[in-house]
mmCIF file of C-alpha atoms and ligand atoms in Angstrom:
data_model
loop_
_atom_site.group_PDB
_atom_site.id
_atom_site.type_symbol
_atom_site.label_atom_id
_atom_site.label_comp_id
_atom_site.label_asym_id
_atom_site.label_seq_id
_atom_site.Cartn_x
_atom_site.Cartn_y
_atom_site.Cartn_z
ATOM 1 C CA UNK A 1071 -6.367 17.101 1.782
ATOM 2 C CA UNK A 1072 -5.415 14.724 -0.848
ATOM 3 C CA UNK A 1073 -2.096 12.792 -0.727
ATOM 4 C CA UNK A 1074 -0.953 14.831 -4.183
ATOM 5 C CA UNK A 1075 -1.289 17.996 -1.838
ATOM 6 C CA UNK A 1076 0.308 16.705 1.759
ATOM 7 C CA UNK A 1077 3.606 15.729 -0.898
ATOM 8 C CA UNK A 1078 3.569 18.934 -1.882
ATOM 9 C CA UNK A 1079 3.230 20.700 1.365
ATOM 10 C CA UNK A 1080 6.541 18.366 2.309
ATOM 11 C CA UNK A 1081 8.168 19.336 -0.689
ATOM 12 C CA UNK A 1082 7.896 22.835 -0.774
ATOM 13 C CA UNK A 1083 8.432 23.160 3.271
ATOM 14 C CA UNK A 1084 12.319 21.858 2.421
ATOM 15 C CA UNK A 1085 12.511 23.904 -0.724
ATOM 16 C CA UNK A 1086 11.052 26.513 1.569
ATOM 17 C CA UNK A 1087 13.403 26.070 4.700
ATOM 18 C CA UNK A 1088 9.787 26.256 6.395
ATOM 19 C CA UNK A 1089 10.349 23.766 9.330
ATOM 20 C CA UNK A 1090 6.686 24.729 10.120
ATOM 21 C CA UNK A 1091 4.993 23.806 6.836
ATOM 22 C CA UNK A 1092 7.202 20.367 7.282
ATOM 23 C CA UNK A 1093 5.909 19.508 10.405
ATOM 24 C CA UNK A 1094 2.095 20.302 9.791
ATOM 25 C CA UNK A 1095 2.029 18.612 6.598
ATOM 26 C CA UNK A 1096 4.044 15.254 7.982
ATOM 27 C CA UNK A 1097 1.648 15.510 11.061
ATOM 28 C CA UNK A 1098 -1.241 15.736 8.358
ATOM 29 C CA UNK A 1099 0.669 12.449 6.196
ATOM 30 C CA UNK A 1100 0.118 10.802 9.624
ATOM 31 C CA UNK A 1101 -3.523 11.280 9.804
ATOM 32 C CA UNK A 1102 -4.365 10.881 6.634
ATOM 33 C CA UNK A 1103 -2.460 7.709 5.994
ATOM 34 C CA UNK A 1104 -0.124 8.555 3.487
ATOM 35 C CA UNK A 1105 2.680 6.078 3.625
ATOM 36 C CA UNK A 1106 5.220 7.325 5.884
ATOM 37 C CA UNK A 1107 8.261 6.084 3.101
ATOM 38 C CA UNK A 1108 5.978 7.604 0.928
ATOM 39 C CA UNK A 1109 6.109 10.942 2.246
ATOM 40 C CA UNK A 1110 9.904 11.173 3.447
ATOM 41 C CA UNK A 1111 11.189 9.830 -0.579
ATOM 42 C CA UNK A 1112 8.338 11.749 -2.447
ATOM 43 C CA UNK A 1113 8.371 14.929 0.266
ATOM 44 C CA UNK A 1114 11.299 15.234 1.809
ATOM 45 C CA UNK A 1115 13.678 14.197 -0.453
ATOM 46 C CA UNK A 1116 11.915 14.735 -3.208
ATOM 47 C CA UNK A 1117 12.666 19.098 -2.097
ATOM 48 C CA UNK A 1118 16.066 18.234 -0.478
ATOM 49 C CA UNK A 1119 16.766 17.352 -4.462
ATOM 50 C CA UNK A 1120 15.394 19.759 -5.694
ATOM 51 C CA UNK A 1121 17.440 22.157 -3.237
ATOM 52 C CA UNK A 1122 20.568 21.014 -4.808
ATOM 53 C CA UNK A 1123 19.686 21.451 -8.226
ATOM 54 C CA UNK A 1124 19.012 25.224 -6.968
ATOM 55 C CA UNK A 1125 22.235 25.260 -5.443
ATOM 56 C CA UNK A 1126 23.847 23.691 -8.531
ATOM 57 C CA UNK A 1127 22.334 26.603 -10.519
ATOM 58 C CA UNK A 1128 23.318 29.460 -7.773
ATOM 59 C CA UNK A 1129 20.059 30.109 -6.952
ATOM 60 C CA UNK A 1130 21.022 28.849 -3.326
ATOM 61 C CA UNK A 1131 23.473 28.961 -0.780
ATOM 62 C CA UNK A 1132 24.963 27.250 1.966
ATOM 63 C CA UNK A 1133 23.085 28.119 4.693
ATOM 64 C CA UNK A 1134 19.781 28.231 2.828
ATOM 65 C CA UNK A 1135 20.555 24.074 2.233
ATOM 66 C CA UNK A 1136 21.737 23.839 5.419
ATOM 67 C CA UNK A 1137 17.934 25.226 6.960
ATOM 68 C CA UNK A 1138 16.634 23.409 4.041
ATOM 69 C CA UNK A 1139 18.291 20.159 5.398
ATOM 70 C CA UNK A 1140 17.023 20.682 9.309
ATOM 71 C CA UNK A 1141 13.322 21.101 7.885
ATOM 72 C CA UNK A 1142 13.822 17.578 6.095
ATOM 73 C CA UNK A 1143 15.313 16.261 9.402
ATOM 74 C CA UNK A 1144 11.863 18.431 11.759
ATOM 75 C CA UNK A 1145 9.772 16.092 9.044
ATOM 76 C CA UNK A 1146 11.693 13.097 9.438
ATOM 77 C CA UNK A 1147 11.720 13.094 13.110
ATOM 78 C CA UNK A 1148 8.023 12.867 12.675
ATOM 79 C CA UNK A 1149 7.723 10.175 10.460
ATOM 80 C CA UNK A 1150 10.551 7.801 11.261
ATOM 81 C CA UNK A 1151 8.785 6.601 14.630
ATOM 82 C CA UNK A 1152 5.898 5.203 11.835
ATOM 83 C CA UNK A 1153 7.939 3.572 9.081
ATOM 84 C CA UNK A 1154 6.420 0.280 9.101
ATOM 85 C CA UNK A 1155 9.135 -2.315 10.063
ATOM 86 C CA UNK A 1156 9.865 -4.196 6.566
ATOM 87 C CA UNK A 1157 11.654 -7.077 8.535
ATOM 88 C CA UNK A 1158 13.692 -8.878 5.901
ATOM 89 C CA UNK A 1159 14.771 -10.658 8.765
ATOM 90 C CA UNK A 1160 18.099 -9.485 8.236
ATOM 91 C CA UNK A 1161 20.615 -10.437 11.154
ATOM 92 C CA UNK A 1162 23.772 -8.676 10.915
ATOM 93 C CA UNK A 1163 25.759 -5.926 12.805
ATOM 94 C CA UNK A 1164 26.443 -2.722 10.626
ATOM 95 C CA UNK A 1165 29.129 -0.340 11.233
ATOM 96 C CA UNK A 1166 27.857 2.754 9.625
ATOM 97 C CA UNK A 1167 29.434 6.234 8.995
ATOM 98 C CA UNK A 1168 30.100 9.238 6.821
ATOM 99 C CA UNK A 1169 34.189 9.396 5.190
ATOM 100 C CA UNK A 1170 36.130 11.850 6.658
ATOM 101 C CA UNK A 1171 36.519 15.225 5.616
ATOM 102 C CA UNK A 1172 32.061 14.925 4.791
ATOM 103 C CA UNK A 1173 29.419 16.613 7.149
ATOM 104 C CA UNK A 1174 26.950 15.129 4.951
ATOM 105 C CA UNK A 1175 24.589 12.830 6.595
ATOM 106 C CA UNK A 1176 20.918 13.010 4.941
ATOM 107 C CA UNK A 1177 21.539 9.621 3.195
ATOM 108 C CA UNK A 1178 23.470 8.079 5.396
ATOM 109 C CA UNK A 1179 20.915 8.782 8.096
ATOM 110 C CA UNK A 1180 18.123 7.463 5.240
ATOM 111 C CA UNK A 1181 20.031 3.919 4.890
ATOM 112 C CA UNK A 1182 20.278 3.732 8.519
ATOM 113 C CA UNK A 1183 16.623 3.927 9.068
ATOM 114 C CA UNK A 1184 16.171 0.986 6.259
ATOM 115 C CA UNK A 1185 18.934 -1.032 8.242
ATOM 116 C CA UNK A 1186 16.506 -0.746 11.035
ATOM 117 C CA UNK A 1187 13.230 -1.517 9.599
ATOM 118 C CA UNK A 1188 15.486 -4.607 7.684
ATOM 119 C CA UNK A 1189 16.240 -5.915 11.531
ATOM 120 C CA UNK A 1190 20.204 -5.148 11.004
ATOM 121 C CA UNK A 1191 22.282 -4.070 14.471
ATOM 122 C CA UNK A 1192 23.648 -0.545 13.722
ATOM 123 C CA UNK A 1193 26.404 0.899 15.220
ATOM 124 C CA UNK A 1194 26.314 4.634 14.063
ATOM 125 C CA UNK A 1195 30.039 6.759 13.713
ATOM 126 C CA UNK A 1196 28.213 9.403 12.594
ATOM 127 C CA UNK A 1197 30.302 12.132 10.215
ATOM 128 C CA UNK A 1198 33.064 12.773 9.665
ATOM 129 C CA UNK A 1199 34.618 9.721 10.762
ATOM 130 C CA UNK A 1200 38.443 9.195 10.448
ATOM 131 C CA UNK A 1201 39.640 6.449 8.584
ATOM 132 C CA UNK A 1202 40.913 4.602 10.634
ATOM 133 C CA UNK A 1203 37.548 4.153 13.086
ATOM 134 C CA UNK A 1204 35.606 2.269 10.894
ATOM 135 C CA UNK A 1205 38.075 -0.881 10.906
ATOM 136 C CA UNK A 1206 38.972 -0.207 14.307
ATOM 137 C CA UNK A 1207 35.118 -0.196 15.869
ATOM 138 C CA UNK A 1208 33.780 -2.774 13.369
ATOM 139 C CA UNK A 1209 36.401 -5.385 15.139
ATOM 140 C CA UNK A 1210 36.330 -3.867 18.343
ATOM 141 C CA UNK A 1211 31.891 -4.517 17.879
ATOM 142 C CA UNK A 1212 32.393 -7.561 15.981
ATOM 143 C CA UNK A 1213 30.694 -5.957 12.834
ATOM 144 C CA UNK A 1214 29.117 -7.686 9.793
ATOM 145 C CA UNK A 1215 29.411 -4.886 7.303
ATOM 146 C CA UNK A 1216 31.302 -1.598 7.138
ATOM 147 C CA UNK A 1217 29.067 0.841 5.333
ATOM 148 C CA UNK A 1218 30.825 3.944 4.017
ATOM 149 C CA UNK A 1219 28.776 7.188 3.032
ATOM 150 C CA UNK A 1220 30.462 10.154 1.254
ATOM 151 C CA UNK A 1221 28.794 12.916 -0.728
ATOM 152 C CA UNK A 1222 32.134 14.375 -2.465
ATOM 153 C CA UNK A 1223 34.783 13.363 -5.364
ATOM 154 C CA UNK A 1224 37.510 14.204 -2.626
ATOM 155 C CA UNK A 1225 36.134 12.327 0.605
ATOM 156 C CA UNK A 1226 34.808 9.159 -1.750
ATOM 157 C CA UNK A 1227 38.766 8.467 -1.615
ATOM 158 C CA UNK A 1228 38.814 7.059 1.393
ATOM 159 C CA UNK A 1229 36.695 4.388 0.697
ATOM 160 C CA UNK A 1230 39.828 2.930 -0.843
ATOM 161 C CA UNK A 1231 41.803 3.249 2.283
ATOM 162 C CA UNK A 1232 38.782 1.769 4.639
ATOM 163 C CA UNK A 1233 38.599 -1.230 2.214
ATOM 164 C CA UNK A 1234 42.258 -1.687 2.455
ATOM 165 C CA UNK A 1235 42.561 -1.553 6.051
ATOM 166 C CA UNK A 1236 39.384 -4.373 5.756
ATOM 167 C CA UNK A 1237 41.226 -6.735 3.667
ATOM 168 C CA UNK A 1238 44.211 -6.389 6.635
ATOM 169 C CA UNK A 1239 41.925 -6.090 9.937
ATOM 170 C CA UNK A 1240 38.948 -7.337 9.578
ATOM 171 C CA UNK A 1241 38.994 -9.534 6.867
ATOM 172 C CA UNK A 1242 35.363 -11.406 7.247
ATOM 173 C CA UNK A 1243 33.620 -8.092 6.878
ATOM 174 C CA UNK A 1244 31.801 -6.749 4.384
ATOM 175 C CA UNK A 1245 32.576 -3.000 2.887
ATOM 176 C CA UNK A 1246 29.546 -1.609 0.969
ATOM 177 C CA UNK A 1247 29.509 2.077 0.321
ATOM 178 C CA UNK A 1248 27.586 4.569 -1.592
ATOM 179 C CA UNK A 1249 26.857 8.457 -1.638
ATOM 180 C CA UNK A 1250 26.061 10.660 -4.998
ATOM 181 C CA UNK A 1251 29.353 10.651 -6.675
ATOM 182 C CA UNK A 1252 30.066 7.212 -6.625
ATOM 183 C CA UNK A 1253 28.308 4.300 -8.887
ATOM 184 C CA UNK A 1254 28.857 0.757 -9.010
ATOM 185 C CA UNK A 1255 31.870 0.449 -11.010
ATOM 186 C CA UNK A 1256 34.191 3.285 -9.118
ATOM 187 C CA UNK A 1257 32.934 1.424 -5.656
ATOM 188 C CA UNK A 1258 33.653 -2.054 -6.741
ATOM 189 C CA UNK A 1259 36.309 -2.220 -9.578
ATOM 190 C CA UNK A 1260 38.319 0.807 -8.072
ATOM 191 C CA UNK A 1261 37.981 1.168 -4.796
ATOM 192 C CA UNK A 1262 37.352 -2.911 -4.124
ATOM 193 C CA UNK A 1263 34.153 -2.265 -2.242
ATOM 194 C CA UNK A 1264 31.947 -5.554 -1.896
ATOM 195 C CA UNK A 1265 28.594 -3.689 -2.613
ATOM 196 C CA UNK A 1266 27.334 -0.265 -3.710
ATOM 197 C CA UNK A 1267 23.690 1.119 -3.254
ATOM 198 C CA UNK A 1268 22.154 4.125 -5.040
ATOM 199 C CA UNK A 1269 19.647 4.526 -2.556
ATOM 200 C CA UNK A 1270 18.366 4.007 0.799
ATOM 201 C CA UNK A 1271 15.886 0.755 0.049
ATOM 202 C CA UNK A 1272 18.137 -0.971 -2.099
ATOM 203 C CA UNK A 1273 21.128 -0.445 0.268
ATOM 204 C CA UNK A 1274 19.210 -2.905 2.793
ATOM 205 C CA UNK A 1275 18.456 -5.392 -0.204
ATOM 206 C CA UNK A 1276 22.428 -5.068 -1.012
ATOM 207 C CA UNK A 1277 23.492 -5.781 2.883
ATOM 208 C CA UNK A 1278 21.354 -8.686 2.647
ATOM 209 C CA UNK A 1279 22.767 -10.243 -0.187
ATOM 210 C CA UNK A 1280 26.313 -9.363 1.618
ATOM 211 C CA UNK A 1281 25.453 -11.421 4.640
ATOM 212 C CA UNK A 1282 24.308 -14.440 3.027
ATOM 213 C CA UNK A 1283 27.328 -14.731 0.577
HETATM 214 C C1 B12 B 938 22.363 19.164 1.770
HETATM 215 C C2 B12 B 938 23.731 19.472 1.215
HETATM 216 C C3 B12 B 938 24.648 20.097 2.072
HETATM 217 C C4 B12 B 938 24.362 20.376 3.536
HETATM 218 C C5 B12 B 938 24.519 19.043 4.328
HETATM 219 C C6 B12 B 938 23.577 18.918 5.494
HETATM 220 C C7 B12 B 938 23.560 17.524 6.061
HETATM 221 N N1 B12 B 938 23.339 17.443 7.367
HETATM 222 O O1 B12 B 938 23.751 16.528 5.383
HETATM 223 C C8 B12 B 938 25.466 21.443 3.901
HETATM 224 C C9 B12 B 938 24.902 22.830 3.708
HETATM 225 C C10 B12 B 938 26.067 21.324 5.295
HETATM 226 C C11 B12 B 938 26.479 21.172 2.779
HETATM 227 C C12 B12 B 938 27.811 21.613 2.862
HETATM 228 C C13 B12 B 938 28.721 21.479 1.825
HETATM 229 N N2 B12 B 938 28.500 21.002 0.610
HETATM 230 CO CO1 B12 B 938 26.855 20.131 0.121
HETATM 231 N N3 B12 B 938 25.317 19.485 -0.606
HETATM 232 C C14 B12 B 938 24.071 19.171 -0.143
HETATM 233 C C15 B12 B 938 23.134 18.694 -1.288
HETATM 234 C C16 B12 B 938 22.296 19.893 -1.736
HETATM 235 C C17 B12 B 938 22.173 17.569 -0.966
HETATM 236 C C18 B12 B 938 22.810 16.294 -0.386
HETATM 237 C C19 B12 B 938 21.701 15.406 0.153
HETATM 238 O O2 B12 B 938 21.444 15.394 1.332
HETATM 239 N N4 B12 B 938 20.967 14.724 -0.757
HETATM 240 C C20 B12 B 938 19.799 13.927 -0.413
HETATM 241 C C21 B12 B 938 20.190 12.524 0.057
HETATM 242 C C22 B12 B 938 18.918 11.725 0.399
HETATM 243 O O3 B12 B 938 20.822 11.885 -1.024
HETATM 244 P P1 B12 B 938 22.259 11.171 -0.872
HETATM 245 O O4 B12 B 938 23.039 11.869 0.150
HETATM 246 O O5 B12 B 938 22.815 11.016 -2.241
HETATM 247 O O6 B12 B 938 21.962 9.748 -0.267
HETATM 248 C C23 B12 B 938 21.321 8.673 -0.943
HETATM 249 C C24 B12 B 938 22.255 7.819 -1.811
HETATM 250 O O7 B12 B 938 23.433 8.483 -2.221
HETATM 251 C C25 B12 B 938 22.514 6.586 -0.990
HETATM 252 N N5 B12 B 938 23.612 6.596 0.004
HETATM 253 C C26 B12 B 938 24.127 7.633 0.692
HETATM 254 N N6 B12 B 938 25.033 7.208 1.579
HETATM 255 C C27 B12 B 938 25.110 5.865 1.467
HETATM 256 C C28 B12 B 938 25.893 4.940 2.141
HETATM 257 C C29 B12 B 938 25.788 3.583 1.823
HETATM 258 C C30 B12 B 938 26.587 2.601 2.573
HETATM 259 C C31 B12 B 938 24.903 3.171 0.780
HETATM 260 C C32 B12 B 938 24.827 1.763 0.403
HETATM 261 C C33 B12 B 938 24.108 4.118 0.101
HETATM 262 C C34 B12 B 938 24.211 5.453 0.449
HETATM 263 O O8 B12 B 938 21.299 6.424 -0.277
HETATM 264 C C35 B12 B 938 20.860 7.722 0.153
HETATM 265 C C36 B12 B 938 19.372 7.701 0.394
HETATM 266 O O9 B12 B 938 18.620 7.345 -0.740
HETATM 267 C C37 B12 B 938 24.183 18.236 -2.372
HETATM 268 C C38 B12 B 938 23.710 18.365 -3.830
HETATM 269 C C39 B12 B 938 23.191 17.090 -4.418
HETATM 270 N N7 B12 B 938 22.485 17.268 -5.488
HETATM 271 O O10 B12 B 938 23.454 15.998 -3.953
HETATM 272 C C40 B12 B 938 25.374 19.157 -2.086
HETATM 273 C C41 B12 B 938 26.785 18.663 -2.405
HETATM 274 C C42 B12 B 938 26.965 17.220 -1.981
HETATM 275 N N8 B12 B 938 27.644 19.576 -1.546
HETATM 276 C C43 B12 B 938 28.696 19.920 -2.132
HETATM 277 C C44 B12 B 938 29.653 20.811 -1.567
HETATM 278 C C45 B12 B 938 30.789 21.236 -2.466
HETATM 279 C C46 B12 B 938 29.538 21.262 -0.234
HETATM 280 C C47 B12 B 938 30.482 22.213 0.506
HETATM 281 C C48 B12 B 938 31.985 22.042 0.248
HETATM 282 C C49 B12 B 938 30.021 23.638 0.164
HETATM 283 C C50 B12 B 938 30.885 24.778 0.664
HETATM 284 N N9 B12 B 938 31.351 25.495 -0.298
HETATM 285 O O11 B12 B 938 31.061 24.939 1.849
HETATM 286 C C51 B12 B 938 30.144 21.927 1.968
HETATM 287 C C52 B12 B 938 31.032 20.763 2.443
HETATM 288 C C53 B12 B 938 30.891 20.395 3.845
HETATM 289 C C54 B12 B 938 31.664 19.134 4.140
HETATM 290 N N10 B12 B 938 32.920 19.260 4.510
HETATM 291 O O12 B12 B 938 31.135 18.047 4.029
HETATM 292 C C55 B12 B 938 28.844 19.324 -3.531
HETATM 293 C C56 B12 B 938 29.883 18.201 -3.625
HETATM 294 C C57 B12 B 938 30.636 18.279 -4.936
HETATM 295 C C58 B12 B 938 31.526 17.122 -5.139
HETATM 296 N N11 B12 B 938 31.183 16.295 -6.113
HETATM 297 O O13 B12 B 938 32.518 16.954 -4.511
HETATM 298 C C59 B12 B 938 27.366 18.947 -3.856
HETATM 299 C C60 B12 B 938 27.203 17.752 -4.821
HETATM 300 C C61 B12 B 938 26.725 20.205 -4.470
HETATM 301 C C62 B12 B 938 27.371 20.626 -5.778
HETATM 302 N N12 B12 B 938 26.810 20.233 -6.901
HETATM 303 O O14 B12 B 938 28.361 21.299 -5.782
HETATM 304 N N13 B12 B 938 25.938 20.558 1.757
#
C-alpha cells in the first residue's frame, strides 16, 4: 500500500468516525514507514479539518465530530509512541492548558506532543481550566511558559485575563497562546501575549525563541 493510500485510509477513518479504519491504517503507517508526523498532520488532521468544514456547512453534527475526534485520538495513540524525538534541546518547564469555558483539546494535545519531542517539561491542566490555575500552578511548578489554547471568540478572552494575572504573579514567565480564532496580532497587540503559534511545530520553534529572550 502506497503512502498516498495509508493518508487516505487516515483521512477518511476521521471523516468516517471509523475508529477501526484509523487504527489499521496507522498500524499499516507503522510498517510501512510512513513518517509518523506525516501521517497524524496529513491523516488525522488533515479529516479532523475537513470534519469542520462539514460541520461549518451542516452536513455534521456534534456528536458525529465528537466520534470523529476519538478516531483521530484511537490513531494518535498509535503513532505518538513513534514520533521521532526532534530534540531542539529545549530546556524549559511549560504550563499548558485549554481557557475556560473550551472542551477543545485536539491542538492543544498536538503542541504538547511537539513540547515533548522539543525536550520541554510539561505540566498539563488539561480543559477547561479556570483562569486563575494557570498563574497559580505555573508559580506553584516554577514554570517557564504559560501556554494558553482556546478554540472560540468567547473563551480566547481569557487570554487577556491569564496575561494580566502574569504581568502581577509571575512576572518572569512567558504567555504564548494560540487556537483557530486567534492570529498574531489579537494575541500580541490585544491581549499582550509574548508569542502566538498557528500550529503545533511552530509552537515549539516559538517557545524556543521565548526561553532564550
Ligand atoms: C472537534 C471540534 C469539536 C469537538 C471537540 C473534541 C475535542 N476533544 O477537542 C466537540 C464535538 C466536543 C466540539 C464541541 C463544540 N464546538 Co467545536 N469544533 C471542533 C472542530 C470541528 C475542530 C477543532 C479541532 O480539533 N481542529 C483540529 C486541531 C488540530 O486544530 P486547532 O485546534 O486549531 O489546533 C492547532 C492550532 O490552532 C494551534 N494551537 C492550538 N492550541 C494552541 C495553543 C498554543 C499555546 C499554541 C502556541 C498553538 C495552539 O496548534 C494546533 C495544532 O496544529 C472546530 C471547527 C474548526 N474548523 O476548527 C469546531 C469549533 C471550534 N467548535 C465550535 C463550537 C461552536 C462548538 C460548540 C459550542 C458546539 C455546540 N453547539 O455545542 C461546542 C463547544 C464545547 C465547548 N464548551 O468547548 C466553533 C467555535 C466558533 C467560535 N469561533 O467561537 C467551531 C469553530 C465550529 C464552527 N465553525 O462553528 N467541537
Amino acid at each position: 500500500m502506497s503512502k498516498e493510500e495509508i493518508l487516505k485510509d487516515l483521512h477518511e477513518g476521521v471523516v468516517e468516525m471509523d475508529e477501526e479504519k484509523v487504527q489499521e491504517a496507522a498500524q499499516r503507517a507503522l510498517d510501512e514507514g510512513v513518517e509518523p508526523m506525516d501521517a497524524i498532520l496529513d491523516g488525522l488532521v488533515s479529516g479532523i479539518s475537513e470534519v469542520g468544514d462539514l460541520f461549518d456547512e451542516g452536513e455534521k453534527f456534534v456528536p458525529e465530530v465528537l466520534m470523529s475526534s476519538e478516531a483521530l485520538y484511537a490513531g494518535l495513540d498509535i503513532l505518538k509512541p513513534h514520533v521521532d524525538a526532534d530534540d531542539l534541546g529545549v530546556e524549559g518547564k511549560v504550563i499548558l492548558g485549554v481557557a475556560e469555558g473550551d472542551v477543545h483539546d485536539i491542538g492543544k494535545n498536538l503542541v504538547r506532543l511537539m513540547f515533548d519531542v522539543s525536550g520541554m517539561e510539561i505540566v498539563d491542566l488539561g480543559k477547561d481550566v479556570q483562569n486563575d490555575l494557570f498563574v497559580k500552578r505555573c508559580v506553584e511548578e516554577d514554570g517557564d511558559i504559560i501556554a494558553v489554547s482556546a478554540m472560540m471568540t468567547s473563551t480566547m478572552l481569557a487570554i487577556e485575563d491569564i496575561v494580566d494575572d502574569a504581568r502581577k504573579n509571575a512576572p518572569d514567565a512567558k504567555v504564548l497562546c494560540g487556537g483557530a480564532p486567534i492570529n498574531e496580532k489579537t494575541a500580541v497587540q490585544e491581549f499582550g501575549a509574548d508569542g502566538y503559534a498557528n500550529d503545533a511545530t511552530e509552537a515549539a520553534r516559538v517557545a524556543l525563541k521565548l526561553l532564550k529572550e
